[in-house]
Amino acid sequence: MTTTTPTTDRIRASDRVLPHPPYRLPILGDVWDLHVTDSSQWGMRGAQKYGDIYERNIFGARVTYVSSPELMGEINDDEKWAKFLGVPIRDLRSVARDGLFTAHNSEPNWAKAHAILAPSFTAAAMKSYHTTMQACVGELIEHWADRDGEWIDIPGDTNKVALEVIGRTGFGYNFDSFARTDEHPIVAAMLRILTYVNRSAYSHPLVEHTVFRKERAQHRADVEFVNREVDAVIAQRQREGAGEHGDLLDRMLTAADPETGQQLDAQNIRHQILTFLAAGHETSAGVMAFALHYLSVNPEIAERARQEIAEVWTGDELEFGQVPKLRYVRRIVDESLRLWPTAPGYFRKARHDTMLGGKYPFEKGEWVFIVLLQLHRHRLWGDEPERFDPDRFLPERVRARHPELYRPFGVGMRACIGRQFAYHEIVLVLATILHNYDLVPDPNYQLKVKETITLKPDQLRLKVSRRS
Ligand code: MNH
């Protein structure tokens, strides 16, 4: 018997034909159709016009946008596609270097830090953070106590809770967000860093050296400042002796990679701390804020959540083991993350030449952007994808659905390490707020979403009134 090897043609990027905006120009390509401020929402609108896979060609650079559940199965396979640091994530390396989020797969510190930190992020590990998280929410509840009838800046305050949570559980650091009136200097510097990265990512070095010379100098000073501050926290802990605090910093200073027996070095620990500050704060805070918006305009959903909370929360405090029993509150979180995945997409690059979906040739190293905003509104979600309906996450409905339709935390080896942490924290915060306060929406508010790498409801304000 003779076997014939099929003669496959070489895979060539130039053979790839994809839908794209009309009026493509020579050299400039689709540059007229580029949005740099709301790039994820623009990616979503493009998908609604051009389809589940389409491209924009910007001066010859091709950006492919994917929101097809069928193609996701292939792209989410770690054997076929790998994490890619697209703009603006790549530029976060100026502060986070080879920290978990911004490390290339090939950098040895990724596997090492992943092995060392993973045990600190299991559902069971949340037990050691629960009381600390509760203390942070308690400060928020206190902060609102005398503010009946005042407008409250919701994203501002959820940011404070999430910052306190990550600061204290991460490295025993209290930012004192609710006591102070000014912004903590580390927070101010981190905010400027993220704003700079988000804007300059689409810029040219020459422009940064001239037009934005001052901002660039400030950026460098900010990076140096946060490095120094975080290094001081690490050094202080080393002097005190690590091991008794039960936070992530203790673990990083004491645990070794089971594979190699190696520990993380102090510089890498700094990059992990900065990573947790950047990746683990605004993302969670944004979800809390979106959920509070939807709860305020859907009082029947808030009421149903309050009934569940009343059944589960029987003593003085909401106990660790009670949090996972708040199934409806959890569905509210899932549904908020469906409509507004606060990390609105991620990048993957082809590990080898490949024919995506049997149709689209991608050469090794070429990359795509996963448009989570649109995947989460795909027609397979039904006729009313914009409607906020937590019951989409009833277990039987989840089982009946295409498995690739929902990826707010990414997937595979580079998926979010903080997923359980985020769920525990967000459910705890929302349940405590609903238990203590009624939420009153601004009748004139129209949801508008602001992008600063992550998403948040722009200028959302609510009134809260204490429940008796
Ligand atoms: Mn998080 C990676 C979304 C909360 C720390 N996070 C990711 C990715 C997504 C994501 C998506 C994958 C990106 C990619 O594939 O390129 N993260 C979220 C969302 C929330 C969130 C929507 C809140 C809700 N993340 C958190 C929290 C922490 C955290 C909280 C820390 C305490 N996330 C990380 C780290 C990574 C990550 C670290 C990188 C993991 C890795 O690559 O190994």
XYZ file of C-alpha atoms and ligand atoms in Angstrom:
511
model
C 0.000 0.000 0.000
C 1.342 3.400 -0.850
C 0.652 6.489 1.163
C 0.668 9.829 -0.515
C 1.484 12.940 1.397
C -1.009 15.588 0.410
C 0.727 18.472 -1.262
C -0.313 21.427 0.833
C 0.443 24.842 -0.549
C 2.648 27.040 1.570
C 0.720 29.250 3.947
C 1.005 32.860 2.931
C -0.350 35.871 4.771
C -0.799 37.572 1.426
C -3.422 34.954 0.500
C -5.566 35.906 3.489
C -8.738 37.658 2.425
C -10.901 39.138 5.162
C -13.807 41.558 5.328
C -12.624 45.084 6.077
C -14.003 48.621 6.141
C -14.885 50.031 2.729
C -12.753 52.629 0.918
C -9.400 51.003 1.683
C -6.652 53.382 0.579
C -3.241 52.623 -0.879
C -0.478 52.753 1.787
C -2.772 54.267 4.434
C -5.094 51.267 4.348
C -8.064 51.647 6.700
C -6.420 54.289 8.848
C -9.437 56.618 8.515
C -11.404 53.962 10.417
C -9.106 53.811 13.454
C -10.182 54.907 16.902
C -7.525 55.120 19.569
C -9.569 56.219 22.571
C -12.360 53.611 22.582
C -10.467 50.952 20.710
C -12.290 47.947 22.176
C -15.746 49.368 21.633
C -14.632 50.288 18.139
C -13.489 46.694 17.650
C -16.969 45.598 18.691
C -18.771 47.993 16.311
C -16.523 46.809 13.493
C -17.507 43.203 14.178
C -21.171 44.190 14.096
C -20.618 45.682 10.623
C -18.025 43.382 9.053
C -18.464 40.058 10.830
C -17.012 37.559 13.311
C -13.585 37.910 11.746
C -12.427 41.039 9.946
C -9.363 43.223 9.668
C -8.206 46.782 9.672
C -5.055 47.551 7.775
C -3.154 50.452 9.311
C -0.235 51.602 7.161
C 0.271 48.016 6.060
C 0.014 46.530 9.568
C -2.902 44.132 9.679
C -5.068 43.914 12.784
C -7.423 40.927 12.778
C -10.469 41.067 15.057
C -12.033 37.754 16.064
C -15.341 37.233 17.879
C -16.363 33.879 16.434
C -16.916 31.069 18.952
C -15.932 28.495 16.321
C -12.554 30.136 15.689
C -12.039 30.737 19.416
C -11.741 26.979 19.994
C -8.664 26.961 17.791
C -7.152 30.245 18.985
C -7.587 29.327 22.649
C -5.562 26.142 22.136
C -2.135 26.775 23.728
C -0.537 24.344 21.258
C -1.625 26.406 18.285
C -1.677 30.019 19.478
C 0.250 31.742 22.285
C -0.148 34.871 24.387
C 0.869 37.979 22.499
C 1.629 41.341 24.079
C -0.293 43.663 21.809
C -0.458 47.408 22.094
C -1.005 48.771 24.744
C -0.162 45.749 26.982
C 3.375 45.586 25.626
C 4.086 49.087 26.889
C 3.113 48.095 30.418
C 6.428 46.283 30.469
C 8.059 49.624 31.222
C 6.729 49.131 34.744
C 5.842 45.426 35.133
C 8.695 43.874 33.061
C 8.529 40.077 33.342
C 5.756 40.086 35.951
C 3.097 37.410 35.353
C 0.810 39.466 33.148
C 3.395 41.029 30.844
C 5.947 38.180 30.671
C 6.532 36.411 27.378
C 5.909 32.646 27.575
C 9.613 32.177 26.951
C 10.768 34.176 29.979
C 11.788 31.768 32.787
C 10.238 33.964 35.492
C 6.764 33.328 34.089
C 6.684 29.578 34.863
C 8.521 30.123 38.124
C 6.171 32.822 39.412
C 3.128 30.927 38.157
C 4.157 27.805 40.083
C 4.933 29.781 43.231
C 1.785 31.923 43.197
C -0.913 29.533 41.913
C -1.571 27.955 45.366
C -2.310 31.455 46.736
C -5.148 31.902 44.242
C -7.254 28.766 44.672
C -10.831 29.057 45.940
C -9.673 27.564 49.255
C -6.881 30.136 49.605
C -9.516 32.892 49.650
C -10.221 31.879 53.239
C -7.060 33.630 54.416
C -8.046 36.899 52.667
C -11.705 36.928 53.673
C -11.429 38.913 56.917
C -9.136 41.468 55.298
C -11.507 41.875 52.361
C -14.362 42.319 54.816
C -12.510 45.081 56.632
C -12.070 46.951 53.339
C -15.780 46.687 52.462
C -16.575 47.765 56.007
C -14.716 51.008 55.381
C -16.774 51.644 52.257
C -20.029 51.029 54.162
C -18.862 53.473 56.861
C -17.776 55.998 54.265
C -21.305 56.107 52.851
C -22.994 56.223 56.236
C -23.607 59.963 56.462
C -24.137 60.571 52.808
C -27.873 60.000 52.426
C -29.116 62.011 49.480
C -25.665 62.915 48.149
C -24.457 61.811 44.733
C -21.722 59.241 45.087
C -18.952 58.734 42.549
C -19.375 54.974 42.168
C -16.324 54.037 40.050
C -14.210 56.231 42.329
C -15.372 54.406 45.451
C -15.263 50.877 44.011
C -11.706 51.682 42.926
C -10.881 52.526 46.527
C -12.255 49.236 47.885
C -10.462 47.156 45.261
C -7.221 49.039 45.866
C -7.426 48.463 49.620
C -8.190 44.781 49.044
C -5.200 44.184 46.775
C -2.869 46.369 48.862
C -3.613 44.585 52.126
C -3.986 40.989 50.879
C -1.126 41.418 48.422
C 1.572 43.028 50.485
C 0.184 44.210 53.793
C -0.072 47.773 52.573
C -2.801 50.144 53.695
C -3.389 52.991 51.245
C -5.886 54.556 53.629
C -8.098 55.378 50.654
C -11.254 56.132 52.630
C -9.587 58.319 55.247
C -7.610 60.568 52.937
C -8.906 63.380 50.777
C -5.970 63.490 48.362
C -4.834 60.663 46.153
C -2.141 58.414 47.607
C 1.148 59.260 45.788
C 1.621 55.657 44.607
C -1.921 55.615 43.247
C -1.447 58.957 41.519
C 1.795 57.748 39.934
C 0.240 54.436 38.824
C -2.691 56.302 37.274
C -0.379 58.605 35.333
C 1.644 55.581 34.227
C -1.450 53.792 32.899
C -2.747 56.935 31.204
C 0.624 57.550 29.573
C 0.902 53.956 28.390
C -2.629 53.956 27.027
C -2.021 57.100 24.968
C 1.599 56.704 23.914
C 1.070 53.113 22.811
C -0.238 54.402 19.485
C 2.353 57.127 19.198
C 5.781 57.313 17.562
C 9.037 57.575 19.607
C 9.859 60.793 17.786
C 6.567 62.319 18.877
C 7.204 61.199 22.458
C 10.646 62.821 22.420
C 9.307 66.139 21.191
C 5.613 66.902 21.640
C 5.271 64.756 24.788
C 8.748 65.405 26.195
C 7.394 66.571 29.539
C 4.942 63.683 29.880
C 7.675 61.235 28.978
C 9.988 62.645 31.648
C 7.139 62.503 34.166
C 6.470 58.899 33.145
C 10.066 57.920 33.794
C 10.040 59.677 37.145
C 6.772 57.917 38.034
C 8.187 54.493 37.189
C 11.270 55.185 39.292
C 9.096 56.415 42.145
C 6.811 53.373 42.291
C 9.840 51.068 41.987
C 11.466 52.743 44.973
C 8.286 52.643 47.053
C 7.600 48.984 46.346
C 11.239 48.053 46.948
C 10.987 49.751 50.346
C 7.921 47.656 51.226
C 9.788 44.468 50.252
C 12.907 45.465 52.202
C 10.832 46.299 55.268
C 9.211 42.860 55.126
C 12.602 41.201 54.773
C 13.784 43.041 57.895
C 10.662 42.098 59.869
C 10.896 38.524 58.685
C 8.411 37.078 56.238
C 6.045 34.229 56.981
C 3.529 35.531 59.501
C 1.415 37.868 57.392
C -0.372 35.344 55.172
C -0.274 37.678 52.171
C 1.140 37.250 48.664
C 4.372 39.004 49.582
C 5.078 36.454 52.314
C 4.517 33.654 49.861
C 6.801 35.237 47.262
C 9.559 35.709 49.828
C 9.368 32.202 51.274
C 8.090 29.695 48.691
C 10.206 27.950 46.076
C 9.261 26.671 42.641
C 8.642 22.925 43.211
C 10.208 22.130 39.806
C 13.530 23.866 40.307
C 13.683 24.683 44.014
C 14.377 28.308 43.055
C 12.811 31.348 44.706
C 11.797 34.648 43.120
C 14.404 37.385 43.313
C 13.567 40.744 44.910
C 13.383 42.555 41.600
C 10.893 40.092 40.192
C 8.817 40.322 43.385
C 8.642 44.060 42.792
C 7.339 43.412 39.271
C 4.725 40.978 40.594
C 3.513 43.528 43.154
C 3.228 46.210 40.481
C 1.426 43.660 38.308
C -1.123 42.897 41.014
C -1.640 46.607 41.568
C -2.259 47.208 37.871
C -4.085 43.975 36.924
C -5.973 43.258 40.126
C -7.522 46.568 40.998
C -9.248 48.460 38.188
C -10.578 45.261 36.611
C -12.434 44.178 39.768
C -13.475 47.738 40.609
C -14.973 48.185 37.134
C -17.104 45.033 37.519
C -18.421 46.262 40.875
C -19.344 49.608 39.304
C -21.108 48.076 36.267
C -23.012 45.685 38.537
C -24.132 48.569 40.780
C -25.364 50.422 37.707
C -27.457 47.463 36.533
C -28.733 46.802 40.061
C -29.805 50.427 40.426
C -31.842 50.422 37.204
C -33.266 46.910 37.703
C -34.807 47.064 41.207
C -36.471 43.643 40.774
C -33.037 42.065 40.278
C -31.673 43.876 43.351
C -34.671 42.670 45.349
C -34.143 39.066 44.321
C -30.489 39.354 45.319
C -31.483 40.814 48.696
C -33.797 37.866 49.333
C -30.956 35.459 48.682
C -28.607 37.486 50.864
C -31.134 37.479 53.714
C -31.395 33.678 53.511
C -27.658 33.037 53.409
C -26.322 35.781 55.695
C -27.690 34.615 59.021
C -25.218 35.944 61.622
C -23.568 39.333 62.168
C -20.915 38.946 59.500
C -21.052 37.365 56.069
C -18.867 34.301 56.640
C -16.294 32.896 54.247
C -18.324 29.756 53.530
C -21.473 31.765 52.850
C -20.009 33.742 49.961
C -20.100 30.862 47.425
C -23.720 30.209 48.428
C -24.753 33.570 46.983
C -25.489 31.966 43.611
C -27.715 34.757 42.324
C -25.241 37.497 43.267
C -22.592 35.485 41.446
C -24.825 35.380 38.361
C -25.133 39.170 38.573
C -21.331 39.361 38.517
C -21.136 36.964 35.567
C -23.734 38.916 33.624
C -21.939 42.224 34.328
C -18.737 40.623 33.051
C -20.561 39.399 29.968
C -21.765 42.838 28.895
C -18.666 44.681 30.076
C -15.676 42.366 30.395
C -13.479 44.947 32.095
C -10.421 43.484 30.365
C -12.152 43.860 27.002
C -10.030 41.531 24.911
C -6.740 39.737 24.546
C -4.160 38.931 21.877
C -2.861 35.633 20.531
C -0.156 34.904 17.965
C 0.157 31.844 15.724
C 2.826 29.458 16.989
C 3.213 27.897 13.544
C 1.945 28.591 10.068
C -1.725 27.719 10.304
C -4.984 27.750 8.373
C -7.430 29.274 10.848
C -10.870 27.704 10.540
C -9.570 25.854 7.468
C -9.925 29.130 5.556
C -7.652 31.901 6.718
C -3.879 31.498 6.340
C -1.791 32.956 9.192
C 1.984 32.790 9.131
C 3.891 31.943 12.293
C 4.039 35.017 14.547
C 1.033 36.786 13.065
C -1.489 37.833 15.673
C -5.194 38.431 16.291
C -7.234 40.396 18.816
C -10.102 38.612 20.575
C -13.025 41.037 20.797
C -14.603 39.849 24.057
C -17.150 42.668 23.936
C -18.581 41.214 20.740
C -18.092 37.509 21.553
C -20.200 38.198 24.638
C -22.937 39.686 22.411
C -22.733 37.040 19.706
C -26.023 35.957 18.111
C -25.698 32.600 19.909
C -26.581 34.543 23.102
C -30.086 35.029 21.656
C -32.156 37.925 20.374
C -31.516 40.470 23.073
C -27.814 40.403 23.824
C -27.895 43.927 25.328
C -30.444 42.939 27.982
C -29.044 42.434 31.493
C -30.292 39.015 32.576
C -28.364 37.164 35.307
C -30.361 33.980 34.634
C -28.331 33.455 31.475
C -25.879 31.959 33.977
C -28.226 29.345 35.423
C -26.220 26.085 35.305
C -28.527 24.398 32.789
C -28.302 27.373 30.438
C -24.517 27.477 30.743
C -24.341 23.764 29.880
C -26.582 24.236 26.850
C -24.374 26.979 25.414
C -21.361 26.937 23.084
C -18.350 26.539 25.434
C -16.336 29.348 23.800
C -18.945 32.113 24.178
C -17.732 33.493 27.505
C -14.084 34.228 28.317
C -13.857 37.307 30.586
C -10.733 35.872 32.254
C -9.077 34.524 29.126
C -8.265 30.812 28.993
C -5.388 28.354 28.983
C -1.970 28.678 30.552
C -2.094 32.488 30.459
C -5.626 32.811 31.852
C -6.231 35.188 34.782
C -4.626 33.895 37.957
C -6.866 36.205 40.007
C -10.231 34.805 38.865
C -11.310 33.230 42.182
C -9.928 36.211 44.019
C -11.988 38.589 41.903
C -15.199 36.570 42.304
C -14.808 36.330 46.062
C -14.069 40.007 46.431
C -16.786 41.256 44.079
C -19.547 38.999 45.465
C -18.583 40.019 48.995
C -18.619 43.729 48.149
C -21.925 43.632 46.239
C -23.672 41.534 48.881
C -22.514 43.840 51.661
C -23.665 46.938 49.764
C -27.076 45.428 48.912
C -27.490 44.333 52.526
C -26.810 47.834 53.859
C -28.028 50.233 51.198
C -30.771 50.916 48.705
C -29.468 52.235 45.404
C -31.061 55.194 43.661
C -30.123 55.837 40.022
C -29.734 59.214 38.364
C -32.750 59.310 36.013
C -30.717 61.226 33.445
C -27.808 58.791 33.375
C -27.132 56.985 30.104
C -24.502 54.273 30.414
C -21.336 55.419 28.693
C -18.213 53.301 28.900
C -14.765 54.727 29.346
C -11.653 52.847 28.258
C -8.326 53.216 30.035
C -7.035 49.787 28.980
C -9.786 48.525 31.315
C -13.451 49.563 31.121
C -15.573 51.501 33.567
C -18.971 53.236 33.550
C -18.111 56.854 32.821
C -19.343 59.328 35.428
C -21.717 56.868 37.023
C -23.191 58.326 40.189
C -25.832 56.913 42.514
C -27.565 57.958 45.693
C -27.550 55.421 48.486
C -29.853 55.252 51.462
C -29.303 53.144 54.523
C -31.646 50.180 54.947
C -33.116 49.787 58.357
Mn -6.688 39.201 35.719
C -4.602 37.812 33.381
C -9.095 39.599 33.336
C -8.840 40.281 38.150
C -4.142 39.135 38.045
N -6.820 38.808 33.718
C -5.851 38.173 32.947
C -6.389 37.964 31.616
C -7.650 38.487 31.612
C -7.914 38.996 32.929
C -8.610 38.519 30.427
C -5.668 37.278 30.462
C -5.009 38.266 29.518
C -4.336 37.618 28.330
O -4.627 36.481 27.956
O -3.496 38.314 27.745
N -8.577 39.875 35.723
C -9.404 39.947 34.644
C -10.704 40.444 35.081
C -10.630 40.622 36.450
C -9.285 40.252 36.855
C -11.885 40.693 34.155
C -11.653 41.075 37.432
C -12.939 40.904 37.293
N -6.520 39.650 37.738
C -7.550 40.003 38.569
C -7.081 40.066 39.935
C -5.748 39.758 39.908
C -5.409 39.491 38.521
C -7.958 40.411 41.124
C -4.754 39.662 41.034
C -5.039 39.652 42.281
N -4.726 38.621 35.703
C -3.859 38.690 36.778
C -2.571 38.185 36.372
C -2.688 37.791 35.022
C -4.070 38.063 34.635
C -1.347 38.097 37.259
C -1.619 37.186 34.140
C -1.606 35.687 34.322
C -0.540 35.007 33.474
O -0.352 35.398 32.326
O 0.054 34.078 33.978
